Short mmCIF file of C-alpha atoms in Angstrom, two decimals:
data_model
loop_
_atom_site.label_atom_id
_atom_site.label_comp_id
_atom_site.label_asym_id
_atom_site.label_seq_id
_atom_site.Cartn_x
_atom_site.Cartn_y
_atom_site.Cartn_z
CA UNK P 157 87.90 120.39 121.09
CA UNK P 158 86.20 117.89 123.37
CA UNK P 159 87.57 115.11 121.11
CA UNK P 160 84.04 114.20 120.13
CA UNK P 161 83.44 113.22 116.53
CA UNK P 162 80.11 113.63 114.57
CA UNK P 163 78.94 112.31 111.04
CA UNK P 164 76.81 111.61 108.42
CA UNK P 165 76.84 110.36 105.12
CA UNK P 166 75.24 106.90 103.84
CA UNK P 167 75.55 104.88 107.23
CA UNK P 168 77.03 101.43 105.47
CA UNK P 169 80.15 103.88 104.32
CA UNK P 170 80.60 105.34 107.98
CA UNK P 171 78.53 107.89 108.10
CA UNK P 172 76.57 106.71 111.51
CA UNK P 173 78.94 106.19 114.20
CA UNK P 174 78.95 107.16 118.37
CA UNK P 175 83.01 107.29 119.35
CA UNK P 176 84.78 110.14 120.62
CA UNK P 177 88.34 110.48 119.80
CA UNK P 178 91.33 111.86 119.05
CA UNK P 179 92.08 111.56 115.21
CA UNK P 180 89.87 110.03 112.03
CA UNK P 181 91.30 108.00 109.22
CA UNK P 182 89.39 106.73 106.34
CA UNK P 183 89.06 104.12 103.64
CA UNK P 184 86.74 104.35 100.86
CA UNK P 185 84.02 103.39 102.34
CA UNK P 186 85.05 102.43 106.43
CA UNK P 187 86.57 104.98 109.42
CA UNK P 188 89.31 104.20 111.57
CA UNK P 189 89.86 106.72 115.38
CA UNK P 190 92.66 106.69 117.28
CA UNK P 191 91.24 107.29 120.92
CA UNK P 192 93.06 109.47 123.50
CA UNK P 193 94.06 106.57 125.19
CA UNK P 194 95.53 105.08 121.73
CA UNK P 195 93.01 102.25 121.04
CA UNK P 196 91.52 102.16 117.75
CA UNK P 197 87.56 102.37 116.65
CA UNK P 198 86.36 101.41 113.68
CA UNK P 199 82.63 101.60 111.87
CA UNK P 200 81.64 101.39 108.15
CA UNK P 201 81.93 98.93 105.44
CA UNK P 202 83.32 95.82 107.18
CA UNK P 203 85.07 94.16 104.42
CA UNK P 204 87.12 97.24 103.49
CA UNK P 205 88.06 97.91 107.15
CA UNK P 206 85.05 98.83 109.49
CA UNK P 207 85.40 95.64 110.96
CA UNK P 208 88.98 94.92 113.01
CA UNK P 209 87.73 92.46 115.36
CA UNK P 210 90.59 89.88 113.84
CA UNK P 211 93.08 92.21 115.55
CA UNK P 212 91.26 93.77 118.19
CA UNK P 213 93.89 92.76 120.60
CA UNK P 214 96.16 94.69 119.03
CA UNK P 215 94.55 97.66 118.87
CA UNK P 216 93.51 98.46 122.45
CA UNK P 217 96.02 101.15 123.20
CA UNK P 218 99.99 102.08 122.12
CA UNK P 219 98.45 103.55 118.66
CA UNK P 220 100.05 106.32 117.57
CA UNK P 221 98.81 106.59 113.84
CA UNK P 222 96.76 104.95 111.21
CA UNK P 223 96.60 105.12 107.42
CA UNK P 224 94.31 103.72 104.66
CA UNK P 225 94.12 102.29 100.99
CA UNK P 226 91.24 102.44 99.44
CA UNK P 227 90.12 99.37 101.63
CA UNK P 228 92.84 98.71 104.35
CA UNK P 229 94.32 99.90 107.32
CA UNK P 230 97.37 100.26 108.77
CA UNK P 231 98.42 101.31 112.25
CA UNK P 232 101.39 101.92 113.80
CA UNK P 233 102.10 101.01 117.46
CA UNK P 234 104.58 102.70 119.85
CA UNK P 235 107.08 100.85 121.73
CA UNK P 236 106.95 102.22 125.08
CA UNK P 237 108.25 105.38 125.07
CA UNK P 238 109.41 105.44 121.49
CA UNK P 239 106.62 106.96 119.34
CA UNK P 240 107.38 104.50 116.31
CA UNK P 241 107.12 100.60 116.83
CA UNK P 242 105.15 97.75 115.22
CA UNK P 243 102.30 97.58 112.15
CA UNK P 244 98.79 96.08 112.30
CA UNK P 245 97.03 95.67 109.37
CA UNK P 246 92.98 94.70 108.77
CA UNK P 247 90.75 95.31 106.19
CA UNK P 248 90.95 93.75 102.42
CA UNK P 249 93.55 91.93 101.49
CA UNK P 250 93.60 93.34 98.45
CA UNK P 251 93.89 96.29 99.39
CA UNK P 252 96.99 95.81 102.12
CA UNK P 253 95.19 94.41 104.94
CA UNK P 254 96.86 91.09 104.87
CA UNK P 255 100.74 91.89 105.54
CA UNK P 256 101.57 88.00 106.89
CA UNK P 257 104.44 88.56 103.77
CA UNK P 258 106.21 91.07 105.34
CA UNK P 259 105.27 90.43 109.12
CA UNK P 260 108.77 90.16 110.10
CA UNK P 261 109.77 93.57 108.65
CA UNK P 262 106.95 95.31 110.53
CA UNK P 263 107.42 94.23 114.29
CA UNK P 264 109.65 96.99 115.57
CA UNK P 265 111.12 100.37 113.96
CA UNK P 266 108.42 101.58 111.45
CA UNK P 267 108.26 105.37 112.05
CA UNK P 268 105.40 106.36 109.33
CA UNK P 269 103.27 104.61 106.82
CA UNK P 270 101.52 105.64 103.65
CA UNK P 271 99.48 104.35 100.82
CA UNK P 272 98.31 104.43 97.51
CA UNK P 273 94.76 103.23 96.41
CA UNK P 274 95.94 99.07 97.12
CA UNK P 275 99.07 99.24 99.15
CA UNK P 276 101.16 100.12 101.85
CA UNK P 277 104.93 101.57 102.26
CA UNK P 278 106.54 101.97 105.60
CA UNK P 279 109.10 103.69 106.34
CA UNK P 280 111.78 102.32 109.18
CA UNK P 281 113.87 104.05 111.38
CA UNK P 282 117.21 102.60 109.43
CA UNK P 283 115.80 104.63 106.66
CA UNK P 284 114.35 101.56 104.72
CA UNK P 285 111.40 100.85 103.38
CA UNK P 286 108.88 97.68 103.44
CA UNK P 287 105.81 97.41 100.75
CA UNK P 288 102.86 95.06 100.61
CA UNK P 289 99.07 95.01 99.25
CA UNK P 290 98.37 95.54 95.39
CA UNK P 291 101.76 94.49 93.85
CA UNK P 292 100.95 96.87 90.72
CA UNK P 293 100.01 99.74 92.88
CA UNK P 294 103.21 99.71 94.73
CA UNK P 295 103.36 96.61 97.19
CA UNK P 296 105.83 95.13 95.09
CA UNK P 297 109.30 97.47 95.32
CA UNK P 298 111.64 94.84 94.74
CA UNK P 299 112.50 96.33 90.87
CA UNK P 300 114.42 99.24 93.80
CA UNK P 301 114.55 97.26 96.65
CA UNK P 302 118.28 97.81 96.24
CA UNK P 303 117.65 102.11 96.80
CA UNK P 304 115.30 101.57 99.60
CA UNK P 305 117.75 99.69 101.77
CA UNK P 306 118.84 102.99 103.74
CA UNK P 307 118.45 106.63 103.44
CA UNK P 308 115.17 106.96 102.97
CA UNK P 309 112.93 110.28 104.71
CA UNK P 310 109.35 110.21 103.23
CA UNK P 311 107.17 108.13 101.53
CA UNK P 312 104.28 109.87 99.09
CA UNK P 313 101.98 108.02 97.27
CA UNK P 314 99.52 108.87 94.95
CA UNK P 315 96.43 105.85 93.57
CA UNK P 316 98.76 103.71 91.62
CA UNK P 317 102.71 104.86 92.72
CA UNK P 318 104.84 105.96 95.77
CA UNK P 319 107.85 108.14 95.74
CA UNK P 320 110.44 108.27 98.04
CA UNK P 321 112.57 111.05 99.09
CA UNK P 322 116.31 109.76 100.39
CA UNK P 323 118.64 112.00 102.32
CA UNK P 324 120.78 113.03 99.33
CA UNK P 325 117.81 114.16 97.82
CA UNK P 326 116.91 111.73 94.90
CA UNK P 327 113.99 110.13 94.57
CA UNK P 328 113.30 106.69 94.15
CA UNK P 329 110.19 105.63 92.70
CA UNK P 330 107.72 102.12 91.78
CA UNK P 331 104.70 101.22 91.51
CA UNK P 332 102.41 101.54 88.07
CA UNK P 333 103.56 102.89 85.20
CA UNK P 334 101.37 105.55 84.41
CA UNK P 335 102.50 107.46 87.49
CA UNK P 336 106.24 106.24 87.32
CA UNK P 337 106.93 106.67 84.34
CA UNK P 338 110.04 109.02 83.91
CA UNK P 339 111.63 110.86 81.12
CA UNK P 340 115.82 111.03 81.12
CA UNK P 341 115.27 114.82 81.46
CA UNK P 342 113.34 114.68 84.63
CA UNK P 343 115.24 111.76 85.81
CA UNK P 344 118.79 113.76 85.75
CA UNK P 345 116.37 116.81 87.87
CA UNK P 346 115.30 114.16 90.48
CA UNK P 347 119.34 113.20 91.04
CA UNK P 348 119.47 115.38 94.00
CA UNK P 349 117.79 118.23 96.08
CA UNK P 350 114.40 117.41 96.15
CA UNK P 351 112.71 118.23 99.87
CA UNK P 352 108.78 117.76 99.30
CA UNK P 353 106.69 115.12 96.92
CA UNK P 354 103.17 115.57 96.22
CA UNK P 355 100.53 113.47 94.27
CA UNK P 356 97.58 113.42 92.58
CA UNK P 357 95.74 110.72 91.30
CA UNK P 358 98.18 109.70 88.65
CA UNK P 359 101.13 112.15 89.13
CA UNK P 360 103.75 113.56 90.75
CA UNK P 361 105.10 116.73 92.14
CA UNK P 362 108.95 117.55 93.23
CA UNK P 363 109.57 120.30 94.88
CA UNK P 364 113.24 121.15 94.68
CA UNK P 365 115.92 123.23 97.56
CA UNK P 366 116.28 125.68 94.65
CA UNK P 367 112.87 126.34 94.66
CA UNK P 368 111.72 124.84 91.55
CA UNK P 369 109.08 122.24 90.43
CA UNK P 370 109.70 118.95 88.88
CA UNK P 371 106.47 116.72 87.55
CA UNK P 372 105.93 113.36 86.09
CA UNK P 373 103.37 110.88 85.33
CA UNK P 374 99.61 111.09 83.97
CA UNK P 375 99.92 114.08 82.21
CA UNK P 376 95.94 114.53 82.76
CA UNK P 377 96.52 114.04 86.32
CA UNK P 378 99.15 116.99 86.59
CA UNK P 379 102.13 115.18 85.26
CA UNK P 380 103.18 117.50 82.75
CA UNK P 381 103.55 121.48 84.00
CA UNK P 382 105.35 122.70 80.60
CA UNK P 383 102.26 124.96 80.39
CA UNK P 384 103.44 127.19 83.30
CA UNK P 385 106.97 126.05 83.91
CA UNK P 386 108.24 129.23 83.19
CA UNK P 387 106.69 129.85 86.54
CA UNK P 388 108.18 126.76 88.11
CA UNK P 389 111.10 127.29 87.86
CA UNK P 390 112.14 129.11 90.95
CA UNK P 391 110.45 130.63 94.61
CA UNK P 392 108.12 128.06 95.25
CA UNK P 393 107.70 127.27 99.13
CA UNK P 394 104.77 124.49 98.76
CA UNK P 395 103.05 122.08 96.35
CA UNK P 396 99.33 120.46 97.08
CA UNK P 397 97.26 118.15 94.78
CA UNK P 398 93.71 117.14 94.18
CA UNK P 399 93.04 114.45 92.34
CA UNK P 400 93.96 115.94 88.83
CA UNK P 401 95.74 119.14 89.35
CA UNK P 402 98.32 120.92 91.45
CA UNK P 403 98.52 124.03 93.10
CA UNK P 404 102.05 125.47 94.10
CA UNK P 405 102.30 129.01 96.50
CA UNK P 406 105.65 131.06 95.67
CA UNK P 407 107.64 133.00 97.64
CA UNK P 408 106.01 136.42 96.31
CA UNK P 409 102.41 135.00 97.95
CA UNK P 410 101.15 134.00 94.33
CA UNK P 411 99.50 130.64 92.77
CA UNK P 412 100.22 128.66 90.08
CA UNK P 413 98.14 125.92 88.59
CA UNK P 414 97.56 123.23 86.29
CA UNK P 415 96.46 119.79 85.45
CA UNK P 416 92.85 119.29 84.67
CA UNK P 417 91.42 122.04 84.49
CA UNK P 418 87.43 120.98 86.01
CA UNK P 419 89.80 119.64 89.33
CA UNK P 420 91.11 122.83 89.88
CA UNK P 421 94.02 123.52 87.14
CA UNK P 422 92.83 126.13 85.88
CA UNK P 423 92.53 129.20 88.06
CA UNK P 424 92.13 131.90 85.48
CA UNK P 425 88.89 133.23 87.30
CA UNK P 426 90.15 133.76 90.43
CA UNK P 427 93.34 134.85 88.94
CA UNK P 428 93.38 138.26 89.98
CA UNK P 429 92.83 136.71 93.40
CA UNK P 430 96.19 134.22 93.61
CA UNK P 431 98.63 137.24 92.18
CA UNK P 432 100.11 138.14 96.00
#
């Protein structure tokens, strides 16, 4: 409560640090704290982040959130009073710390930012969307550049994909094709309604107005739920993923599970447990 911060852990990955502040962001092996006073801290693995001297200017104070890959940052600036602004970017190229491409696109407007395990997608306050990092693991949009123009009202990505929720409630999605890829029948259910994504590792989770849960992708990351979709298929109020499975709460209080079972799919021990 005192907005200090303590850790451990193998000291080259972040684990050794002295900074008090206000929220923690990671990469895989760096830390990134926004400070009360919205400057930015980092420690850790230099290469994938720890280091942000290059833009250390830019980081003194205005920040108002940061997000990582699995070896980049982003952070987003306010502008002035407005709690959504400009990007800055450090860390791996590779991984979406290099967004010179797209510079132009990021220097006013950008109202959240996400990522998968090698890029970046912000979202703008017109409702579009600008990618860059790991062109197969979603930096490169521009196969639906044409649906991300306007409209758009959340970004999720999971290691190789994003999905994007637009205001008509269709989602858009790109990226690699073992998370994207989409059957017609799930396509026609992703048309319209959908109010929360989720991801795992390799999948995706829409949950739907009517209640009901849509999936797609790595079927061994969650993607396919025709195990228990007689369960999905109406009071469910929230959907959260590790990095295989899913876990959705329903309206009655109760559980449902599945994907890989050692990552949490399967929840037949504790079943008794997740009934109400």
């Amino acid at each position: 409560a005192n907005g200090s911060v303590v850790t451990w852990g193998d000291a080259k990955s972040g684990g050794n640090s002295k900074a008090g502040v206000a929220q923690v962001c990671g990469t895989n092996c760096a830390f990134a704290a926004i400070k009360a006073n919205g400057s930015v801290v980092t420690w850790g693995d230099a290469i994938l982040g720890g280091n942000s001297s290059a833009v250390a200017a830019l980081l003194t104070e205005g920040v108002v959130q940061v997000c990582g890959t699995n070896g980049a940052f982003a952070a987003i600036k306010a502008n002035g009073s407005v709690a959504y602004g400009s990007v800055v970017t450090w860390g791996d190229a590779r991984f979406g710390g290099n967004s010179s491409a797209v510079a132009a696109l990021l220097t006013e407007g950008v109202v959240q930012v996400c990522g998968t395990n090698g890029a970046f997608a912000a979202i703008k306050a017109n409702g579009s969307v600008v990618t860059w990092g790991d062109a197969i693991l979603g930096g490169n949009s521009s196969a639906v550049a044409a649906l991300l123009t306007e409209g758009v009202v959340q970004v999720c990505g999971n290691s190789f994909a994003f999905a994007a929720i637009k205001a008509n409630g269709s989602v858009v999605t790109w990226g690699h094709a073992r998370s994207v890829g989409i059957s017609s029948v799930v396509a026609a259910l992703l048309m319209e309604g959908v109010v929360q994504v989720c991801g795992t590792n390799g999948a995706f989770a829409a949950m739907k107005a009517n209640g009901s849960v849509v999936t797609w992708g790595d079927a061994r990351s969650g993607g396919n739920s025709s195990v228990v979709a007689a369960l999905l298929t109406e009071g469910v109020v929230q959907v959260r993923g590790t990095n295989c499975a899913f876990a959705a709460i329903k309206a009655n209080g109760s559980v449902v599970t599945w994907g890989e079972a050692s990552s949490g799919g399967n929840s037949s021990a504790v079943a008794a447990l997740l009934a109400e």
